[in-house]
Amino acid sequence: MSPIDSLPPLRAVLAEHGLDPKRSLGQNFLLDLNLTGRIARQALPLDDATVVEIGPGPGGLTRALLAEGAARVVVVEKDSRCIPALEAVAAHYPGRLEIIRADALEFDLATVQRPEGAEALKIVANLPYNVGTQLLLDWIATPQWPPLWSSLTLMFQREVAVRIVAAPGSKHYGRLGVLAGWRTEARILFDVPPEAFTPPPKVTSSVIQIRPRAVPEPASLAKLETVTAAAFGQRRKMLRQSLKSLGGETLLLAADIDPQRRAETLTIREFVRLANGLQ
Ligand code: SAM
C-alpha cells in the first residue's frame, strides 16, 4: 500500500491517542487508505469543493479527501478523543481542514462558511450506524430546495443502502425509498466487507451516492411522511385498509389509485398524488 501522505499509519494514530473503538458511537474505523481513497474519489471533482465529513474519527477518510485535492474539509465529530488526531491532519494540510466537535444531529449545515458564489457542499461520510438514517432524512427533508448540498457520498449498512435505492415492487421499498426517491437520485456504488473495518461490524456495508433532483414533484414533506408511514405501517394490507384513517377509498379514488393495491406497488408519483389529496 503506498502512503497518501507522510502522516503516521492510522493504526499508530489509534494507539497514540488511545482511540479504543466505542460501540455506542458506531466506531468502526477504516484504516486502509486505499479504500478511503476510493471512497473520496467518488466525490470528485474536489478542487473547488467544500466537503463536510460527519464522524471523521481518527481521520482516514479526511486524509483521503485532502490528498484527493479537496479545497476545504469541515469535519463534525462527537468524540473529543479524536480531536488531537484530527489536529495533526489539519497541521499537515494548513488552512484546509476545519474541526468542529459537535453532535452531527444538532449541526446546522447552513453554518458552514463558504466563499461567495461557491458551489454547494459535498457531504462525504462513513456514517455512524446509529444515527445514519436520521442524518440522511434530515438532509433530504430540508425545507430549502435545491438543498445546501450537491452530493452525498455515504457509507451505510448494506441493508439500509438497499432500502434507500429500492424501487416499487421490491420488498425493500418503503418510507425511506419513497422519501429518497422523491427528492433525489440514489445509487449504490460498491460494497465494503466487514473485515475492512476495525473492529469489523456484523454486516456488509455499501457506499451510496445521492444527488438532489432539480425539480421534485411538488408535495408537502409532512403529508408524504404521513401517507407513507400509514401505507407501509401495514404493508401487507390493501391500501383501502391501511389508509382508512386518512380517507381510505375516497382518498385513493380521488388520486386515481385502485383501493385494492398494496403500498409496495405504488410509484413515488402515486404517493405524491395521495399526499397532495390529504386534507
Ligand atoms: N470516518 C471514520 C472512518 O471512516 O474510519 C470513522 C467512521 S465511524 C463508522 C463513525 C464516526 O462517527 C466515529 O468517529 C464516531 O465517533 C462519530 N460519531 C458517532 N456519532 C456521532 C454524532 N452523533 N455526531 C458526530 N459524530 C458522531
PDB file of C-alpha atoms and ligand atoms in Angstrom:
ATOM      1  CA  MET A   1       0.000   0.000   0.000  1.00  0.00           C
ATOM      2  CA  SER A   2       1.543   3.310  -0.976  1.00  0.00           C
ATOM      3  CA  PRO A   3       1.208   6.106   1.586  1.00  0.00           C
ATOM      4  CA  ILE A   4      -1.065   9.008   0.570  1.00  0.00           C
ATOM      5  CA  ASP A   5       0.705  11.448   2.899  1.00  0.00           C
ATOM      6  CA  SER A   6       3.585  11.429   5.340  1.00  0.00           C
ATOM      7  CA  LEU A   7       1.322  11.237   8.405  1.00  0.00           C
ATOM      8  CA  PRO A   8       1.646   8.127  10.609  1.00  0.00           C
ATOM      9  CA  PRO A   9      -0.345   4.985   9.663  1.00  0.00           C
ATOM     10  CA  LEU A  10      -3.881   5.033  11.113  1.00  0.00           C
ATOM     11  CA  ARG A  11      -3.191   2.076  13.401  1.00  0.00           C
ATOM     12  CA  ALA A  12      -0.394   4.092  15.024  1.00  0.00           C
ATOM     13  CA  VAL A  13      -2.777   7.083  15.302  1.00  0.00           C
ATOM     14  CA  LEU A  14      -5.337   4.919  17.179  1.00  0.00           C
ATOM     15  CA  ALA A  15      -2.637   3.693  19.564  1.00  0.00           C
ATOM     16  CA  GLU A  16      -1.099   7.124  20.117  1.00  0.00           C
ATOM     17  CA  HIS A  17      -4.416   8.747  21.032  1.00  0.00           C
ATOM     18  CA  GLY A  18      -5.918   5.795  22.895  1.00  0.00           C
ATOM     19  CA  LEU A  19      -8.802   5.537  20.432  1.00  0.00           C
ATOM     20  CA  ASP A  20     -10.345   2.260  21.533  1.00  0.00           C
ATOM     21  CA  PRO A  21     -13.423   1.996  19.303  1.00  0.00           C
ATOM     22  CA  LYS A  22     -16.676   2.683  21.152  1.00  0.00           C
ATOM     23  CA  ARG A  23     -19.753   0.774  20.051  1.00  0.00           C
ATOM     24  CA  SER A  24     -22.072   3.421  21.446  1.00  0.00           C
ATOM     25  CA  LEU A  25     -20.619   5.870  18.881  1.00  0.00           C
ATOM     26  CA  GLY A  26     -20.778   3.416  15.976  1.00  0.00           C
ATOM     27  CA  GLN A  27     -16.987   3.433  15.756  1.00  0.00           C
ATOM     28  CA  ASN A  28     -15.985   1.011  13.013  1.00  0.00           C
ATOM     29  CA  PHE A  29     -12.887   2.633  11.598  1.00  0.00           C
ATOM     30  CA  LEU A  30     -11.489   2.342   8.073  1.00  0.00           C
ATOM     31  CA  LEU A  31      -7.728   2.055   8.338  1.00  0.00           C
ATOM     32  CA  ASP A  32      -6.972   1.131   4.725  1.00  0.00           C
ATOM     33  CA  LEU A  33      -6.032   4.346   2.952  1.00  0.00           C
ATOM     34  CA  ASN A  34      -6.556   2.701  -0.450  1.00  0.00           C
ATOM     35  CA  LEU A  35     -10.196   2.168   0.465  1.00  0.00           C
ATOM     36  CA  THR A  36     -10.695   5.633   1.935  1.00  0.00           C
ATOM     37  CA  GLY A  37      -9.098   6.998  -1.261  1.00  0.00           C
ATOM     38  CA  ARG A  38     -11.578   5.043  -3.366  1.00  0.00           C
ATOM     39  CA  ILE A  39     -14.494   6.495  -1.385  1.00  0.00           C
ATOM     40  CA  ALA A  40     -13.104  10.036  -1.609  1.00  0.00           C
ATOM     41  CA  ARG A  41     -12.687   9.742  -5.396  1.00  0.00           C
ATOM     42  CA  GLN A  42     -16.417   9.070  -5.790  1.00  0.00           C
ATOM     43  CA  ALA A  43     -16.972  12.713  -4.842  1.00  0.00           C
ATOM     44  CA  LEU A  44     -14.559  14.160  -7.451  1.00  0.00           C
ATOM     45  CA  PRO A  45     -14.022  16.862  -8.581  1.00  0.00           C
ATOM     46  CA  LEU A  46     -12.997  18.261  -5.218  1.00  0.00           C
ATOM     47  CA  ASP A  47     -10.663  21.142  -6.114  1.00  0.00           C
ATOM     48  CA  ASP A  48     -13.296  23.863  -5.662  1.00  0.00           C
ATOM     49  CA  ALA A  49     -15.362  21.920  -3.157  1.00  0.00           C
ATOM     50  CA  THR A  50     -16.196  22.473   0.450  1.00  0.00           C
ATOM     51  CA  VAL A  51     -16.652  18.974   1.815  1.00  0.00           C
ATOM     52  CA  VAL A  52     -18.487  18.222   5.039  1.00  0.00           C
ATOM     53  CA  GLU A  53     -17.484  14.948   6.643  1.00  0.00           C
ATOM     54  CA  ILE A  54     -19.558  13.614   9.503  1.00  0.00           C
ATOM     55  CA  GLY A  55     -17.763  11.412  12.035  1.00  0.00           C
ATOM     56  CA  PRO A  56     -14.121  11.606  10.880  1.00  0.00           C
ATOM     57  CA  GLY A  57     -12.856   9.504  13.820  1.00  0.00           C
ATOM     58  CA  PRO A  58      -9.059   9.170  13.514  1.00  0.00           C
ATOM     59  CA  GLY A  59      -9.202  10.883  10.108  1.00  0.00           C
ATOM     60  CA  GLY A  60      -8.669   8.163   7.480  1.00  0.00           C
ATOM     61  CA  LEU A  61     -11.352   9.408   5.092  1.00  0.00           C
ATOM     62  CA  THR A  62     -10.458  13.014   5.949  1.00  0.00           C
ATOM     63  CA  ARG A  63      -6.875  12.416   4.852  1.00  0.00           C
ATOM     64  CA  ALA A  64      -8.069  10.809   1.636  1.00  0.00           C
ATOM     65  CA  LEU A  65     -10.342  13.767   0.835  1.00  0.00           C
ATOM     66  CA  LEU A  66      -7.479  16.204   1.387  1.00  0.00           C
ATOM     67  CA  ALA A  67      -4.995  14.069  -0.545  1.00  0.00           C
ATOM     68  CA  GLU A  68      -7.507  13.933  -3.431  1.00  0.00           C
ATOM     69  CA  GLY A  69      -7.368  17.723  -3.501  1.00  0.00           C
ATOM     70  CA  ALA A  70     -10.451  18.901  -1.578  1.00  0.00           C
ATOM     71  CA  ALA A  71     -10.155  22.659  -1.281  1.00  0.00           C
ATOM     72  CA  ARG A  72     -11.682  22.631   2.189  1.00  0.00           C
ATOM     73  CA  VAL A  73     -12.956  19.915   4.512  1.00  0.00           C
ATOM     74  CA  VAL A  74     -15.148  20.614   7.528  1.00  0.00           C
ATOM     75  CA  VAL A  75     -15.383  17.656   9.902  1.00  0.00           C
ATOM     76  CA  VAL A  76     -18.000  17.196  12.613  1.00  0.00           C
ATOM     77  CA  GLU A  77     -17.003  14.714  15.314  1.00  0.00           C
ATOM     78  CA  LYS A  78     -18.764  13.974  18.596  1.00  0.00           C
ATOM     79  CA  ASP A  79     -15.923  12.082  20.287  1.00  0.00           C
ATOM     80  CA  SER A  80     -13.453  14.554  21.808  1.00  0.00           C
ATOM     81  CA  ARG A  81     -10.783  11.801  21.952  1.00  0.00           C
ATOM     82  CA  CYS A  82     -10.463  12.097  18.150  1.00  0.00           C
ATOM     83  CA  ILE A  83      -9.731  15.834  18.106  1.00  0.00           C
ATOM     84  CA  PRO A  84      -5.923  15.707  18.674  1.00  0.00           C
ATOM     85  CA  ALA A  85      -5.562  13.153  15.856  1.00  0.00           C
ATOM     86  CA  LEU A  86      -7.568  15.437  13.568  1.00  0.00           C
ATOM     87  CA  GLU A  87      -5.487  18.452  14.626  1.00  0.00           C
ATOM     88  CA  ALA A  88      -2.393  16.628  13.364  1.00  0.00           C
ATOM     89  CA  VAL A  89      -4.119  16.195   9.980  1.00  0.00           C
ATOM     90  CA  ALA A  90      -5.073  19.901   9.974  1.00  0.00           C
ATOM     91  CA  ALA A  91      -1.426  20.866  10.621  1.00  0.00           C
ATOM     92  CA  HIS A  92      -0.355  18.717   7.670  1.00  0.00           C
ATOM     93  CA  TYR A  93      -2.837  20.490   5.341  1.00  0.00           C
ATOM     94  CA  PRO A  94      -2.667  24.105   6.578  1.00  0.00           C
ATOM     95  CA  GLY A  95      -5.844  26.160   6.146  1.00  0.00           C
ATOM     96  CA  ARG A  96      -7.827  23.322   4.553  1.00  0.00           C
ATOM     97  CA  LEU A  97      -9.322  21.408   7.482  1.00  0.00           C
ATOM     98  CA  GLU A  98     -11.808  22.802   9.990  1.00  0.00           C
ATOM     99  CA  ILE A  99     -12.610  20.627  13.001  1.00  0.00           C
ATOM    100  CA  ILE A 100     -15.956  21.005  14.746  1.00  0.00           C
ATOM    101  CA  ARG A 101     -16.643  18.996  17.888  1.00  0.00           C
ATOM    102  CA  ALA A 102     -20.390  18.544  17.873  1.00  0.00           C
ATOM    103  CA  ASP A 103     -23.233  16.096  17.624  1.00  0.00           C
ATOM    104  CA  ALA A 104     -24.000  15.900  13.907  1.00  0.00           C
ATOM    105  CA  LEU A 105     -27.718  15.610  14.699  1.00  0.00           C
ATOM    106  CA  GLU A 106     -27.570  19.145  16.084  1.00  0.00           C
ATOM    107  CA  PHE A 107     -25.230  20.545  13.463  1.00  0.00           C
ATOM    108  CA  ASP A 108     -26.696  23.068  11.024  1.00  0.00           C
ATOM    109  CA  LEU A 109     -25.158  22.841   7.521  1.00  0.00           C
ATOM    110  CA  ALA A 110     -26.058  26.499   6.973  1.00  0.00           C
ATOM    111  CA  THR A 111     -23.313  27.470   9.445  1.00  0.00           C
ATOM    112  CA  VAL A 112     -20.566  26.108   7.155  1.00  0.00           C
ATOM    113  CA  GLN A 113     -18.636  29.069   5.767  1.00  0.00           C
ATOM    114  CA  ARG A 114     -18.148  29.104   2.004  1.00  0.00           C
ATOM    115  CA  PRO A 115     -16.561  31.661  -0.295  1.00  0.00           C
ATOM    116  CA  GLU A 116     -19.013  33.996  -2.047  1.00  0.00           C
ATOM    117  CA  GLY A 117     -20.561  32.229  -5.079  1.00  0.00           C
ATOM    118  CA  ALA A 118     -19.027  28.867  -4.138  1.00  0.00           C
ATOM    119  CA  GLU A 119     -20.667  25.652  -5.269  1.00  0.00           C
ATOM    120  CA  ALA A 120     -22.929  23.669  -2.944  1.00  0.00           C
ATOM    121  CA  LEU A 121     -21.448  21.448  -0.238  1.00  0.00           C
ATOM    122  CA  LYS A 122     -20.390  17.857  -0.822  1.00  0.00           C
ATOM    123  CA  ILE A 123     -21.113  15.594   2.090  1.00  0.00           C
ATOM    124  CA  VAL A 124     -18.900  12.531   2.400  1.00  0.00           C
ATOM    125  CA  ALA A 125     -19.075  10.190   5.374  1.00  0.00           C
ATOM    126  CA  ASN A 126     -18.642   6.732   6.771  1.00  0.00           C
ATOM    127  CA  LEU A 127     -21.683   7.280   8.950  1.00  0.00           C
ATOM    128  CA  PRO A 128     -22.136   6.001  12.484  1.00  0.00           C
ATOM    129  CA  TYR A 129     -24.789   3.307  12.013  1.00  0.00           C
ATOM    130  CA  ASN A 130     -26.918   4.512  14.930  1.00  0.00           C
ATOM    131  CA  VAL A 131     -27.605   7.993  13.524  1.00  0.00           C
ATOM    132  CA  GLY A 132     -27.006   7.483   9.779  1.00  0.00           C
ATOM    133  CA  THR A 133     -30.626   7.134   8.683  1.00  0.00           C
ATOM    134  CA  GLN A 134     -31.746  10.116  10.754  1.00  0.00           C
ATOM    135  CA  LEU A 135     -28.991  12.297   9.284  1.00  0.00           C
ATOM    136  CA  LEU A 136     -29.960  11.264   5.763  1.00  0.00           C
ATOM    137  CA  LEU A 137     -33.634  12.050   6.404  1.00  0.00           C
ATOM    138  CA  ASP A 138     -32.661  15.451   7.826  1.00  0.00           C
ATOM    139  CA  TRP A 139     -30.601  16.249   4.703  1.00  0.00           C
ATOM    140  CA  ILE A 140     -33.398  15.127   2.375  1.00  0.00           C
ATOM    141  CA  ALA A 141     -36.192  16.742   4.366  1.00  0.00           C
ATOM    142  CA  THR A 142     -34.685  20.207   4.411  1.00  0.00           C
ATOM    143  CA  PRO A 143     -37.252  22.952   3.692  1.00  0.00           C
ATOM    144  CA  GLN A 144     -34.813  24.631   1.288  1.00  0.00           C
ATOM    145  CA  TRP A 145     -34.711  23.008  -2.196  1.00  0.00           C
ATOM    146  CA  PRO A 146     -32.360  22.742  -4.012  1.00  0.00           C
ATOM    147  CA  PRO A 147     -30.550  21.928  -0.765  1.00  0.00           C
ATOM    148  CA  LEU A 148     -27.230  23.274   0.512  1.00  0.00           C
ATOM    149  CA  TRP A 149     -25.520  20.121  -0.778  1.00  0.00           C
ATOM    150  CA  SER A 150     -24.901  18.896  -4.320  1.00  0.00           C
ATOM    151  CA  SER A 151     -23.968  15.301  -3.490  1.00  0.00           C
ATOM    152  CA  LEU A 152     -23.970  12.873  -0.596  1.00  0.00           C
ATOM    153  CA  THR A 153     -21.374  10.098  -0.734  1.00  0.00           C
ATOM    154  CA  LEU A 154     -22.176   7.907   2.222  1.00  0.00           C
ATOM    155  CA  MET A 155     -21.346   4.546   3.720  1.00  0.00           C
ATOM    156  CA  PHE A 156     -24.318   2.705   5.197  1.00  0.00           C
ATOM    157  CA  GLN A 157     -25.030  -0.829   6.284  1.00  0.00           C
ATOM    158  CA  ARG A 158     -25.926  -2.567   3.016  1.00  0.00           C
ATOM    159  CA  GLU A 159     -29.429  -3.315   4.261  1.00  0.00           C
ATOM    160  CA  VAL A 160     -30.100   0.425   4.707  1.00  0.00           C
ATOM    161  CA  ALA A 161     -28.499   1.299   1.347  1.00  0.00           C
ATOM    162  CA  VAL A 162     -30.779  -1.211  -0.363  1.00  0.00           C
ATOM    163  CA  ARG A 163     -33.828   0.409   1.246  1.00  0.00           C
ATOM    164  CA  ILE A 164     -32.720   3.864   0.106  1.00  0.00           C
ATOM    165  CA  VAL A 165     -32.458   2.845  -3.580  1.00  0.00           C
ATOM    166  CA  ALA A 166     -35.390   0.383  -3.569  1.00  0.00           C
ATOM    167  CA  ALA A 167     -37.904   0.704  -6.413  1.00  0.00           C
ATOM    168  CA  PRO A 168     -41.654  -0.069  -6.359  1.00  0.00           C
ATOM    169  CA  GLY A 169     -42.354  -3.803  -6.308  1.00  0.00           C
ATOM    170  CA  SER A 170     -39.271  -4.575  -4.217  1.00  0.00           C
ATOM    171  CA  LYS A 171     -39.728  -5.964  -0.718  1.00  0.00           C
ATOM    172  CA  HIS A 172     -37.178  -3.369   0.413  1.00  0.00           C
ATOM    173  CA  TYR A 173     -39.285  -0.478  -0.910  1.00  0.00           C
ATOM    174  CA  GLY A 174     -40.699   1.580   1.934  1.00  0.00           C
ATOM    175  CA  ARG A 175     -40.843   5.008   3.531  1.00  0.00           C
ATOM    176  CA  LEU A 176     -37.096   5.619   3.137  1.00  0.00           C
ATOM    177  CA  GLY A 177     -37.150   4.683  -0.567  1.00  0.00           C
ATOM    178  CA  VAL A 178     -40.146   6.914  -1.287  1.00  0.00           C
ATOM    179  CA  LEU A 179     -38.707   9.935   0.517  1.00  0.00           C
ATOM    180  CA  ALA A 180     -35.245   9.461  -1.018  1.00  0.00           C
ATOM    181  CA  GLY A 181     -36.651   8.755  -4.497  1.00  0.00           C
ATOM    182  CA  TRP A 182     -38.997  11.735  -4.363  1.00  0.00           C
ATOM    183  CA  ARG A 183     -36.281  14.336  -3.957  1.00  0.00           C
ATOM    184  CA  THR A 184     -33.095  12.592  -5.018  1.00  0.00           C
ATOM    185  CA  GLU A 185     -31.458  10.080  -7.310  1.00  0.00           C
ATOM    186  CA  ALA A 186     -29.558   7.469  -5.355  1.00  0.00           C
ATOM    187  CA  ARG A 187     -27.368   4.575  -6.414  1.00  0.00           C
ATOM    188  CA  ILE A 188     -25.174   2.023  -4.707  1.00  0.00           C
ATOM    189  CA  LEU A 189     -21.572   2.365  -5.881  1.00  0.00           C
ATOM    190  CA  PHE A 190     -19.858  -0.614  -4.241  1.00  0.00           C
ATOM    191  CA  ASP A 191     -19.909  -2.887  -1.215  1.00  0.00           C
ATOM    192  CA  VAL A 192     -17.362  -2.980   1.576  1.00  0.00           C
ATOM    193  CA  PRO A 193     -16.892  -6.234   3.521  1.00  0.00           C
ATOM    194  CA  PRO A 194     -16.899  -6.316   7.337  1.00  0.00           C
ATOM    195  CA  GLU A 195     -13.190  -7.153   7.513  1.00  0.00           C
ATOM    196  CA  ALA A 196     -12.308  -3.766   6.009  1.00  0.00           C
ATOM    197  CA  PHE A 197     -13.261  -2.131   9.327  1.00  0.00           C
ATOM    198  CA  THR A 198     -11.676  -2.058  12.791  1.00  0.00           C
ATOM    199  CA  PRO A 199     -13.482  -3.599  14.574  1.00  0.00           C
ATOM    200  CA  PRO A 200     -15.445  -5.472  11.877  1.00  0.00           C
ATOM    201  CA  PRO A 201     -19.219  -4.938  12.059  1.00  0.00           C
ATOM    202  CA  LYS A 202     -21.557  -7.943  11.696  1.00  0.00           C
ATOM    203  CA  VAL A 203     -22.806  -6.947   8.247  1.00  0.00           C
ATOM    204  CA  THR A 204     -21.628  -5.799   4.816  1.00  0.00           C
ATOM    205  CA  SER A 205     -21.637  -2.052   4.121  1.00  0.00           C
ATOM    206  CA  SER A 206     -22.253  -0.145   0.900  1.00  0.00           C
ATOM    207  CA  VAL A 207     -21.133   3.205  -0.415  1.00  0.00           C
ATOM    208  CA  ILE A 208     -24.028   5.093  -1.901  1.00  0.00           C
ATOM    209  CA  GLN A 209     -24.224   8.331  -3.844  1.00  0.00           C
ATOM    210  CA  ILE A 210     -27.200  10.638  -3.701  1.00  0.00           C
ATOM    211  CA  ARG A 211     -27.827  13.714  -5.824  1.00  0.00           C
ATOM    212  CA  PRO A 212     -30.707  16.148  -5.472  1.00  0.00           C
ATOM    213  CA  ARG A 213     -33.369  16.217  -8.187  1.00  0.00           C
ATOM    214  CA  ALA A 214     -33.566  19.719  -9.648  1.00  0.00           C
ATOM    215  CA  VAL A 215     -37.357  19.826  -9.512  1.00  0.00           C
ATOM    216  CA  PRO A 216     -39.011  17.130  -7.363  1.00  0.00           C
ATOM    217  CA  GLU A 217     -42.771  16.637  -7.794  1.00  0.00           C
ATOM    218  CA  PRO A 218     -44.418  19.364  -5.685  1.00  0.00           C
ATOM    219  CA  ALA A 219     -45.640  17.872  -2.398  1.00  0.00           C
ATOM    220  CA  SER A 220     -45.640  18.614   1.298  1.00  0.00           C
ATOM    221  CA  LEU A 221     -42.967  16.574   3.024  1.00  0.00           C
ATOM    222  CA  ALA A 222     -45.101  16.256   6.175  1.00  0.00           C
ATOM    223  CA  LYS A 223     -48.031  14.832   4.185  1.00  0.00           C
ATOM    224  CA  LEU A 224     -45.788  12.470   2.253  1.00  0.00           C
ATOM    225  CA  GLU A 225     -44.404  11.227   5.567  1.00  0.00           C
ATOM    226  CA  THR A 226     -47.938  10.756   6.948  1.00  0.00           C
ATOM    227  CA  VAL A 227     -49.134   8.789   3.957  1.00  0.00           C
ATOM    228  CA  THR A 228     -46.029   6.580   3.645  1.00  0.00           C
ATOM    229  CA  ALA A 229     -45.996   5.877   7.396  1.00  0.00           C
ATOM    230  CA  ALA A 230     -49.625   4.711   7.250  1.00  0.00           C
ATOM    231  CA  ALA A 231     -49.258   2.761   3.990  1.00  0.00           C
ATOM    232  CA  PHE A 232     -46.064   0.910   4.917  1.00  0.00           C
ATOM    233  CA  GLY A 233     -47.049   0.582   8.606  1.00  0.00           C
ATOM    234  CA  GLN A 234     -49.392  -2.184   7.389  1.00  0.00           C
ATOM    235  CA  ARG A 235     -47.660  -3.080   4.138  1.00  0.00           C
ATOM    236  CA  ARG A 236     -49.415  -6.445   3.679  1.00  0.00           C
ATOM    237  CA  LYS A 237     -52.867  -4.880   3.809  1.00  0.00           C
ATOM    238  CA  MET A 238     -54.733  -3.306   0.923  1.00  0.00           C
ATOM    239  CA  LEU A 239     -54.422   0.458   0.868  1.00  0.00           C
ATOM    240  CA  ARG A 240     -58.144   1.000   1.489  1.00  0.00           C
ATOM    241  CA  GLN A 241     -57.497  -0.602   4.897  1.00  0.00           C
ATOM    242  CA  SER A 242     -54.071   0.802   5.762  1.00  0.00           C
ATOM    243  CA  LEU A 243     -55.089   4.339   4.757  1.00  0.00           C
ATOM    244  CA  LYS A 244     -58.536   4.155   6.397  1.00  0.00           C
ATOM    245  CA  SER A 245     -57.810   6.841   8.991  1.00  0.00           C
ATOM    246  CA  LEU A 246     -56.572   9.208   6.244  1.00  0.00           C
ATOM    247  CA  GLY A 247     -59.618   8.908   3.995  1.00  0.00           C
ATOM    248  CA  GLY A 248     -59.355   5.325   2.717  1.00  0.00           C
ATOM    249  CA  GLU A 249     -61.200   4.630  -0.542  1.00  0.00           C
ATOM    250  CA  THR A 250     -62.229   8.253  -1.075  1.00  0.00           C
ATOM    251  CA  LEU A 251     -58.617   9.431  -0.891  1.00  0.00           C
ATOM    252  CA  LEU A 252     -57.422   6.605  -3.142  1.00  0.00           C
ATOM    253  CA  LEU A 253     -60.099   7.035  -5.799  1.00  0.00           C
ATOM    254  CA  ALA A 254     -59.531  10.800  -5.893  1.00  0.00           C
ATOM    255  CA  ALA A 255     -55.859  10.026  -6.608  1.00  0.00           C
ATOM    256  CA  ASP A 256     -56.888   7.526  -9.305  1.00  0.00           C
ATOM    257  CA  ILE A 257     -55.456   4.565  -7.384  1.00  0.00           C
ATOM    258  CA  ASP A 258     -57.168   1.185  -7.053  1.00  0.00           C
ATOM    259  CA  PRO A 259     -58.008   0.811  -3.311  1.00  0.00           C
ATOM    260  CA  GLN A 260     -57.150  -2.892  -3.513  1.00  0.00           C
ATOM    261  CA  ARG A 261     -53.488  -2.246  -4.238  1.00  0.00           C
ATOM    262  CA  ARG A 262     -50.770  -2.616  -1.615  1.00  0.00           C
ATOM    263  CA  ALA A 263     -48.248   0.027  -0.577  1.00  0.00           C
ATOM    264  CA  GLU A 264     -45.228  -1.550  -2.219  1.00  0.00           C
ATOM    265  CA  THR A 265     -46.825  -1.400  -5.695  1.00  0.00           C
ATOM    266  CA  LEU A 266     -47.268   2.374  -5.703  1.00  0.00           C
ATOM    267  CA  THR A 267     -44.869   4.580  -7.622  1.00  0.00           C
ATOM    268  CA  ILE A 268     -43.429   7.660  -5.976  1.00  0.00           C
ATOM    269  CA  ARG A 269     -45.627   9.803  -8.215  1.00  0.00           C
ATOM    270  CA  GLU A 270     -48.695   7.966  -6.879  1.00  0.00           C
ATOM    271  CA  PHE A 271     -47.570   8.554  -3.294  1.00  0.00           C
ATOM    272  CA  VAL A 272     -47.197  12.232  -4.142  1.00  0.00           C
ATOM    273  CA  ARG A 273     -50.785  12.273  -5.519  1.00  0.00           C
ATOM    274  CA  LEU A 274     -52.037  10.730  -2.279  1.00  0.00           C
ATOM    275  CA  ALA A 275     -50.084  13.233  -0.177  1.00  0.00           C
ATOM    276  CA  ASN A 276     -51.458  16.111  -2.220  1.00  0.00           C
ATOM    277  CA  GLY A 277     -55.003  14.757  -1.728  1.00  0.00           C
ATOM    278  CA  LEU A 278     -54.724  14.692   2.067  1.00  0.00           C
ATOM    279  CA  GLN A 279     -56.751  17.284   3.930  1.00  0.00           C
TER     280      GLN A 279
HETATM  281  N1  SAM B   1     -14.703   8.309   9.306  1.00  0.00           N
HETATM  282  C1  SAM B   1     -14.031   7.359  10.170  1.00  0.00           C
HETATM  283  C2  SAM B   1     -13.572   6.170   9.366  1.00  0.00           C
HETATM  284  O1  SAM B   1     -14.080   6.010   8.252  1.00  0.00           O
HETATM  285  O2  SAM B   1     -12.730   5.423   9.871  1.00  0.00           O
HETATM  286  C3  SAM B   1     -14.914   6.914  11.349  1.00  0.00           C
HETATM  287  C4  SAM B   1     -16.238   6.326  10.948  1.00  0.00           C
HETATM  288  S1  SAM B   1     -17.104   5.595  12.297  1.00  0.00           S
HETATM  289  C5  SAM B   1     -18.166   4.495  11.412  1.00  0.00           C
HETATM  290  C6  SAM B   1     -18.281   6.832  12.798  1.00  0.00           C
HETATM  291  C7  SAM B   1     -17.707   8.091  13.431  1.00  0.00           C
HETATM  292  O3  SAM B   1     -18.802   8.956  13.767  1.00  0.00           O
HETATM  293  C8  SAM B   1     -16.943   7.885  14.724  1.00  0.00           C
HETATM  294  O4  SAM B   1     -15.747   8.637  14.679  1.00  0.00           O
HETATM  295  C9  SAM B   1     -17.876   8.436  15.812  1.00  0.00           C
HETATM  296  O5  SAM B   1     -17.187   8.950  16.936  1.00  0.00           O
HETATM  297  C10 SAM B   1     -18.603   9.504  15.073  1.00  0.00           C
HETATM  298  N2  SAM B   1     -19.948   9.819  15.595  1.00  0.00           N
HETATM  299  C11 SAM B   1     -20.836   8.964  16.162  1.00  0.00           C
HETATM  300  N3  SAM B   1     -21.980   9.599  16.462  1.00  0.00           N
HETATM  301  C12 SAM B   1     -21.811  10.891  16.068  1.00  0.00           C
HETATM  302  C13 SAM B   1     -22.630  12.043  16.108  1.00  0.00           C
HETATM  303  N4  SAM B   1     -23.864  11.999  16.604  1.00  0.00           N
HETATM  304  N5  SAM B   1     -22.134  13.205  15.624  1.00  0.00           N
HETATM  305  C14 SAM B   1     -20.876  13.266  15.110  1.00  0.00           C
HETATM  306  N6  SAM B   1     -20.059  12.207  15.030  1.00  0.00           N
HETATM  307  C15 SAM B   1     -20.508  11.036  15.518  1.00  0.00           C
END
